[in-house]
XYZ file of C-alpha atoms in Angstrom:
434
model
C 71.486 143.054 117.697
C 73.020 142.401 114.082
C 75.845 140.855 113.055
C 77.929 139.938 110.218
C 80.705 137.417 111.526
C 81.456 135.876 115.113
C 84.131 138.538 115.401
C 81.678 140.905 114.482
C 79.290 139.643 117.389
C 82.125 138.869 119.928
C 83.185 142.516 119.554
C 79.477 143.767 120.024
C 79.430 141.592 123.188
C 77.080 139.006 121.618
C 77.207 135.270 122.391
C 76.313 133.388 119.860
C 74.931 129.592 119.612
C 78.271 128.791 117.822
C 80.353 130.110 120.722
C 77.828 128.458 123.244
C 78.318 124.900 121.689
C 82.292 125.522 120.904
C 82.775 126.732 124.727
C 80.451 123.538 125.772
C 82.302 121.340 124.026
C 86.164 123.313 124.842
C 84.776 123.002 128.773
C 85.442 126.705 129.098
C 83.397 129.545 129.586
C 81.299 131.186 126.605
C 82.580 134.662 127.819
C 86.164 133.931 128.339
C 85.718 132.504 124.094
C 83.987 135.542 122.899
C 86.717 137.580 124.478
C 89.053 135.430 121.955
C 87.294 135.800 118.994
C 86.968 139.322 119.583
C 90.669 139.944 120.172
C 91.409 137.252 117.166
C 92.879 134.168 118.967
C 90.479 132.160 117.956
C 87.794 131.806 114.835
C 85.062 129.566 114.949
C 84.162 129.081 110.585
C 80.727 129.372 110.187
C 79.436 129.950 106.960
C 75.561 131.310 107.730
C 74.895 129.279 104.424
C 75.905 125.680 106.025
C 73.055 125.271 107.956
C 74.131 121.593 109.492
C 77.063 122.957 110.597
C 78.474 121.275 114.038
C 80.780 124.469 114.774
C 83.874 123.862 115.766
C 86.900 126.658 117.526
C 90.178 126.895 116.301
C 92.946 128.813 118.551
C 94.277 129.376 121.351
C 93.751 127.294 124.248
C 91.416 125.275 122.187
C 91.645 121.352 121.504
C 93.950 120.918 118.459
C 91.845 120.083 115.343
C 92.768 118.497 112.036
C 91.904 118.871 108.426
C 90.635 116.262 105.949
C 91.779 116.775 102.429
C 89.807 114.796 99.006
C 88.407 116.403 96.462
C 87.864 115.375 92.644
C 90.587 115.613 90.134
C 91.200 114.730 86.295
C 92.845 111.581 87.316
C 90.056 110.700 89.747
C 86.922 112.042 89.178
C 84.698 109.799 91.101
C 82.286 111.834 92.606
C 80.642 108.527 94.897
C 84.377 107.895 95.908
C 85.060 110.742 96.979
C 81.506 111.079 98.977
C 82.628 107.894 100.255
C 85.747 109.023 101.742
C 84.069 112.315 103.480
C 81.866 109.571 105.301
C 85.069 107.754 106.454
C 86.342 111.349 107.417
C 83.482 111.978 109.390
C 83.094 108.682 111.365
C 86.899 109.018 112.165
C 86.241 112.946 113.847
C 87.947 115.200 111.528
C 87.050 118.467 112.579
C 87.417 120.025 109.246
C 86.815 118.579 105.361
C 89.122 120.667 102.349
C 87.444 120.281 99.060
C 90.735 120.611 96.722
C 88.453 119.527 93.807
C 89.896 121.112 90.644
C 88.074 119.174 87.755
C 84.278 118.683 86.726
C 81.610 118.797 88.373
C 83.009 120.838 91.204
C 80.080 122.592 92.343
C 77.766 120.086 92.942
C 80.302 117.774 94.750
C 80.922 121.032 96.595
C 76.927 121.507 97.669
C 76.975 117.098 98.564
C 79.745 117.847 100.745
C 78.261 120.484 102.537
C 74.707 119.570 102.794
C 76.279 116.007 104.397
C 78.888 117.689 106.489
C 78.103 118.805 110.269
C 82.542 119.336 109.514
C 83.344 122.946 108.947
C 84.034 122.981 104.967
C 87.399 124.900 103.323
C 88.043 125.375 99.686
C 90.857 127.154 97.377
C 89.144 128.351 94.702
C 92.302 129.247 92.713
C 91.991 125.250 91.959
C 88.798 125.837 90.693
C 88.777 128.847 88.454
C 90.954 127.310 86.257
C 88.577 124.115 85.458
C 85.497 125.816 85.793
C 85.654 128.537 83.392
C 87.759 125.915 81.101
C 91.308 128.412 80.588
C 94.239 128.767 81.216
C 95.621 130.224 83.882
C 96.939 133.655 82.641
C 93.598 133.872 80.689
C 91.943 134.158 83.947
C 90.272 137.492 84.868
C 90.166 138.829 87.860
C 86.518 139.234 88.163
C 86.593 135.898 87.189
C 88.419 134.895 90.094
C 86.242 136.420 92.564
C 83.028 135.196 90.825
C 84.239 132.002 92.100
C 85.352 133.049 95.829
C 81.939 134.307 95.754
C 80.123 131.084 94.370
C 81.889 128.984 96.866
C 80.777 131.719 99.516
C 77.103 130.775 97.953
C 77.895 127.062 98.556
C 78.351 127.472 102.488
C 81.609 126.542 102.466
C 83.057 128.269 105.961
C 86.783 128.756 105.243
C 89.056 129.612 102.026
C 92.408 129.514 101.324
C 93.773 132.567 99.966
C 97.219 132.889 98.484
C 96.806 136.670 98.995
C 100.930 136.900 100.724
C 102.740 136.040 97.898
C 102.493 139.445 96.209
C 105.211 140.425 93.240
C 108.054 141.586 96.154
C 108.109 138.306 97.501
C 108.139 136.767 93.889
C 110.959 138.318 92.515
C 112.658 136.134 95.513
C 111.567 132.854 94.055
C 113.045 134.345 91.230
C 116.259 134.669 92.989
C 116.666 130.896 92.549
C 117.885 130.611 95.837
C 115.710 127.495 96.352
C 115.714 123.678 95.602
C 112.163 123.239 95.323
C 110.859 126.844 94.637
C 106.971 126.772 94.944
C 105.181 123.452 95.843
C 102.034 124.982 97.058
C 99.437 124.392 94.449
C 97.528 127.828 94.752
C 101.018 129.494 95.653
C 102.134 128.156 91.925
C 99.039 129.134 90.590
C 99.057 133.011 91.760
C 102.716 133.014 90.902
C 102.045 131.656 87.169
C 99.491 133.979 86.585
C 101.178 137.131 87.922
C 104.421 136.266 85.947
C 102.710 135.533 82.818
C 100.816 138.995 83.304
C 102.700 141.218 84.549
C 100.370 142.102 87.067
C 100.287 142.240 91.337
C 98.061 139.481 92.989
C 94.203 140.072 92.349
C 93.994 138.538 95.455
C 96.930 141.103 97.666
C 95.630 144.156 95.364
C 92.207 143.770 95.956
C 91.829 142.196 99.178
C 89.361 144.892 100.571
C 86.980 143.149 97.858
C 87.633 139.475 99.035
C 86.865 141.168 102.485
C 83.104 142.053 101.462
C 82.654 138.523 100.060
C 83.533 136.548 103.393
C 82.197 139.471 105.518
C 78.314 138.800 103.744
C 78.462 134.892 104.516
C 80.586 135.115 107.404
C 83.264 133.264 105.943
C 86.544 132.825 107.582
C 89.844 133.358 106.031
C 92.819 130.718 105.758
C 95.650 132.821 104.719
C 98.024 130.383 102.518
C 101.303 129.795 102.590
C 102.201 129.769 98.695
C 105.989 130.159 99.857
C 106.131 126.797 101.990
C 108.656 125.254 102.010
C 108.908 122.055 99.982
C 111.925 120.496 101.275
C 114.247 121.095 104.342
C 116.219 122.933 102.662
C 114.186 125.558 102.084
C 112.712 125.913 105.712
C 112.633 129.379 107.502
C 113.973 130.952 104.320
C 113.943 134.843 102.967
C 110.476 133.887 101.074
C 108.621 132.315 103.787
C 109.567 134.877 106.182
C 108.293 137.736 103.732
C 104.994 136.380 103.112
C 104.317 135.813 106.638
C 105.009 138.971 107.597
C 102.989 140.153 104.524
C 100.331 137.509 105.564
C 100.477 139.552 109.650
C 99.371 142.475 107.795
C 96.914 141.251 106.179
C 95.588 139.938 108.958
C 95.250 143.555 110.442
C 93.368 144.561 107.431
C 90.724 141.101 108.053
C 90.582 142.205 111.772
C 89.667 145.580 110.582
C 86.449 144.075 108.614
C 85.848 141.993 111.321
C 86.518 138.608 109.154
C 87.753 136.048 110.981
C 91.676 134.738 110.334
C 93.834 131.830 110.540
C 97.014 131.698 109.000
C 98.739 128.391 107.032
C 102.210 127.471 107.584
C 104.867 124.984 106.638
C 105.446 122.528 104.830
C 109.129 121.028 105.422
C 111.005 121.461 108.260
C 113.735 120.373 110.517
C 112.431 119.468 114.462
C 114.856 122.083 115.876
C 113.421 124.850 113.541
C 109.471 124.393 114.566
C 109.131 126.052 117.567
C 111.041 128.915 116.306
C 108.781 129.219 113.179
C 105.696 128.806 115.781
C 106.776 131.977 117.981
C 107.605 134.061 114.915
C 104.336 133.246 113.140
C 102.222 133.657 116.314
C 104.504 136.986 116.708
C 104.297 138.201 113.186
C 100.154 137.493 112.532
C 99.406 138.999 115.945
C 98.527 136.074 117.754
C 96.061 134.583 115.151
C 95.349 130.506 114.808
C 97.959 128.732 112.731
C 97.424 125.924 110.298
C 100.058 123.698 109.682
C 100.131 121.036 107.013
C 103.148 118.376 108.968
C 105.604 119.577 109.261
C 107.397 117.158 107.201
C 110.724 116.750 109.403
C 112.838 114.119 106.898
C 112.358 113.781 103.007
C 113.278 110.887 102.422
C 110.371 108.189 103.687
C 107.535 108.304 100.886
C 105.620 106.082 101.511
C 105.454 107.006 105.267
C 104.634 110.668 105.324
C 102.126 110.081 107.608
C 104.710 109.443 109.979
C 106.887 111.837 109.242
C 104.206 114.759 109.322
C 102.387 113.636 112.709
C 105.934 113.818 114.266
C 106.367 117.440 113.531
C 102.716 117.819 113.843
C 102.590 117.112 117.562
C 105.917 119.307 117.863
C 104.182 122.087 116.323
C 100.917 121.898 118.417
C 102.751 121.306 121.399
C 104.612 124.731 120.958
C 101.272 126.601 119.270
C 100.007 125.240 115.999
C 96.055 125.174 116.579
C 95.219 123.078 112.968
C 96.967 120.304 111.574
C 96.331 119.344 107.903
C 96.642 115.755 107.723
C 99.413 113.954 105.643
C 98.748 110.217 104.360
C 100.967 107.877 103.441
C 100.338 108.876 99.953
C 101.613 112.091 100.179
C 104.267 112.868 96.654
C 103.081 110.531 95.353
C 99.348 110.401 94.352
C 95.576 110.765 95.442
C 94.994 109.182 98.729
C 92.513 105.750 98.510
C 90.063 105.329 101.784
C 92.974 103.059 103.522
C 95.377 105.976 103.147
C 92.913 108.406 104.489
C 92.691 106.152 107.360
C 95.999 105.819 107.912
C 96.745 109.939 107.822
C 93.245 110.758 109.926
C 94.677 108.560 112.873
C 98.292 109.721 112.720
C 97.352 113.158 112.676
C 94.447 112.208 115.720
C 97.146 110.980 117.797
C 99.989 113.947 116.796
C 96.689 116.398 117.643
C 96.095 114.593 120.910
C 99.743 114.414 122.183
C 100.018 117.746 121.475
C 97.188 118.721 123.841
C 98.343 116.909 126.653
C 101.568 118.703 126.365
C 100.199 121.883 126.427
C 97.626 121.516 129.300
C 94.336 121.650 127.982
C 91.324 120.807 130.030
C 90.518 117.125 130.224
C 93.024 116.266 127.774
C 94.457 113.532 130.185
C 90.937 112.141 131.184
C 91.147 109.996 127.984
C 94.166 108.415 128.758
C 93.670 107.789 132.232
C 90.287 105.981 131.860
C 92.555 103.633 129.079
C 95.262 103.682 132.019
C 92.797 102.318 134.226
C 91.354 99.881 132.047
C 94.780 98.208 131.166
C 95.970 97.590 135.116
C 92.576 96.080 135.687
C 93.549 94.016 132.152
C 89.688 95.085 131.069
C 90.329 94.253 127.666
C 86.594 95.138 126.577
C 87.069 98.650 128.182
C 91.008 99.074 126.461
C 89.644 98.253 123.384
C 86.299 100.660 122.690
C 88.533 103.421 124.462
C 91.188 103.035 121.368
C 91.100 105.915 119.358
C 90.912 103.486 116.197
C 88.833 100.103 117.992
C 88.845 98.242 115.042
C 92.391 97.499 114.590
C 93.620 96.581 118.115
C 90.699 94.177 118.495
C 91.344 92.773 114.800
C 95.003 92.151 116.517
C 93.626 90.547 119.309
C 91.233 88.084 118.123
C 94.183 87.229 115.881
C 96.213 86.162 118.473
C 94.718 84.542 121.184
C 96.412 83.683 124.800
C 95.963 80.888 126.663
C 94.834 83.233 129.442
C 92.058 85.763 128.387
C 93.783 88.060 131.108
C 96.832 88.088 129.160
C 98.313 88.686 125.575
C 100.300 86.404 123.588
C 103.203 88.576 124.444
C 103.695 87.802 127.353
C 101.378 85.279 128.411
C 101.589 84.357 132.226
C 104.652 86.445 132.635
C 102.537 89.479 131.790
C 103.492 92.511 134.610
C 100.342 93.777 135.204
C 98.944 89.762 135.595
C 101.326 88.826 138.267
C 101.349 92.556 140.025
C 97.412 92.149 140.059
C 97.347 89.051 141.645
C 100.615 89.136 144.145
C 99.329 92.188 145.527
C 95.806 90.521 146.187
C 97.601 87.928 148.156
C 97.516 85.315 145.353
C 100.362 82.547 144.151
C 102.250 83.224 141.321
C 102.827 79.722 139.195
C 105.098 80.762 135.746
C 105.890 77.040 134.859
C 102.620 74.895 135.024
């Protein structure tokens, strides 16, 4: 039987190899998925152009995931850097890879990316319009526009965000000047730019039936953006957020009704005791649809250590629904991540990702940390160390360090708990002082 999209199939009762390997991999069972996708609570981005694609389900009752961001840029335009980096991404098991290139040679770092990456791809291609056809913004037209959406649709990317929420009602409120920080979403600014400076609605909100078509040919998946963020706490849970999500749940109907494949992107900045409000009201509001959350960012004042600050609200938000976390590095404000900063973000958002789905139950979750659990009171240092989620830098702190007892650390040394528990309750002396 034909299809066009996995929601397509899943609502024709098909099972398709992507939902065979996604429910292999989830532990679940490949009928219990397709009844997700069909109903929406979970996509699986396939692009039918990337052909090397290692699918991967994002949703409900799903394994947390997290995003990779690089991409080239007028300041850094290094194409083998950046390739570089998407290898480091991959050894490190990002899920996902965001090309946020916006200068040069876009499209064939774009077709590199995919043709390496088994990673499901995402793009903006707001960021790209702009470089590609060498304008500015307002000059833009909108067939323009979607002559890129439809070129990176060509590519095999498998997800785009789409600032298609912030239409001109929910505008005029950043006009209010109500907030500190206004826009700070890149393709949120963008849209807004361009429908100021021409008078016009969204291309993207007025003719959404159009970007429809596009994804629905190459099965592409939808990441509805968040252009109205917020950039600061201040600004969390405010009149424009809230009106773009619920513009953003409507949209979402309107996807559904093409059978194109939805997850929505949320904040941004936010206070601890306001995520798991925002995670009810989005999962509310958008109909139960995967959310996408880049943090949240719960303090701005550590720069330097955003990394930190995101993967704490990042496991707060999973925990109470979030099904995609964006990573943050610890070069976040402040300028393009290096390969040590990617690093850095990949494993704080890993560990945020995997908190998050011990908290909320999912299948085998635990098994992980038991087998390290086990490993550590039988002091099997070999074992503690390939089950780290990063090996390389506990056992570069070991070997710099070493004990006078292999069973022990330089901590503690002989006084070491688990040592002395190990051996009193095998019947053996304890000697602290010789």
């Amino acid at each position: 039987m034909h299809y066009t999209t996995q929601m397509d199939a899943a609502r024709k009762g098909i099972v398709t190899d992507p939902m065979r390997i996604v429910a292999r991999k989830e532990k679940m069972d490949a009928e219990a998925l397709r009844e997700s996708i069909a109903a929406g609570k979970v996509i699986i981005p396939a692009n039918k152009n990337h052909t090397n694609l290692d699918p991967e389900g994002v949703g409900q009752g799903l394994r947390t995931k997290i995003n990779v961001n690089l991409g080239i840029s007028k300041d850094c335009c290094n194409v083998d850097l950046e390739m570089d980096k998407v290898r480091l991404a991959l050894d490190l098991k990002a899920e996902a890879i965001m090309d946020l290139s916006c200068y040069g040679k876009t499209r064939e770092f774009r077709r590199k990316l995919v043709a390496l990456s088994p990673a499901m791809i995402g793009t903006v291609p707001i960021y790209d319009a702009v470089g590609f056809y060498e304008k500015n913004i307002k000059d833009l037209t909108v067939d323009e526009i979607f002559e890129v959406v439809e070129r990176h649709c060509e590519d095999g990317v498998d997800f785009l965000t789409i600032h298609a929420g912030l239409n001109r009602q929910t505008a005029e409120k950043i006009n209010s000047r109500n907030r500190i920080t206004n826009i700070v979403s890149r393709g949120g600014s963008l849209m807004f730019t361009w429908m100021q400076m021409n008078d016009r609605e969204n291309p993207f909100y007025e003719y959404f039936d159009r970007l429809l078509e596009i994804c629905q040919h190459f099965g592409v998946s939808l990441s509805l953006g968040d252009g109205c963020r917020p950039g600061c706490l201040n600004d969390a849970t405010d009149a424009c957020q809230v009106e773009e999500l619920i513009t953003l749940g409507e949209l979402t109907l309107r996807a559904w009704e093409k059978n194109v494949q939805v997850m929505i992107e949320g904040p941004g900045h936010m206070a601890m005791g306001e995520i798991k409000g925002n995670m009810m009201m989005e999962k509310r509001l958008c109909h139960g649809a995967p959310f996408y959350v880049l943090g949240p960012v719960v303090t701005d004042v550590a720069p330097g250590y955003d990394h930190i600050t995101s993967a704490i609200g990042g496991a707060i938000a999973a925990a109470n629904g979030a099904d995609f976390l964006c990573y943050v590095t610890p070069a976040e404000h402040l300028r393009l991540p290096d390969r040590d900063d990617m690093k850095e973000g990949i494993i704080a958002t890993r560990i945020a990702a995997h908190a998050a789905d011990i908290a909320k139950g999912i299948p085998g979750a635990r098994d992980w940390d038991n087998a390290m659990s086990r490993a550590r009171a039988a002091l099997d240092w070999e074992t503690m160390l390939d089950l780290a989620m990063d090996p390389e830098k506990p056992r570069r702190y070991r070997e710099s360090s070493t004990p006078e007892h292999e069973d022990s650390c330089t901590m503690c040394g002989k006084m070491c708990a688990v040592r002395n528990m190990n051996r009193v309750l095998s019947g053996k002396d304890i000697q602290l002082n010789d």
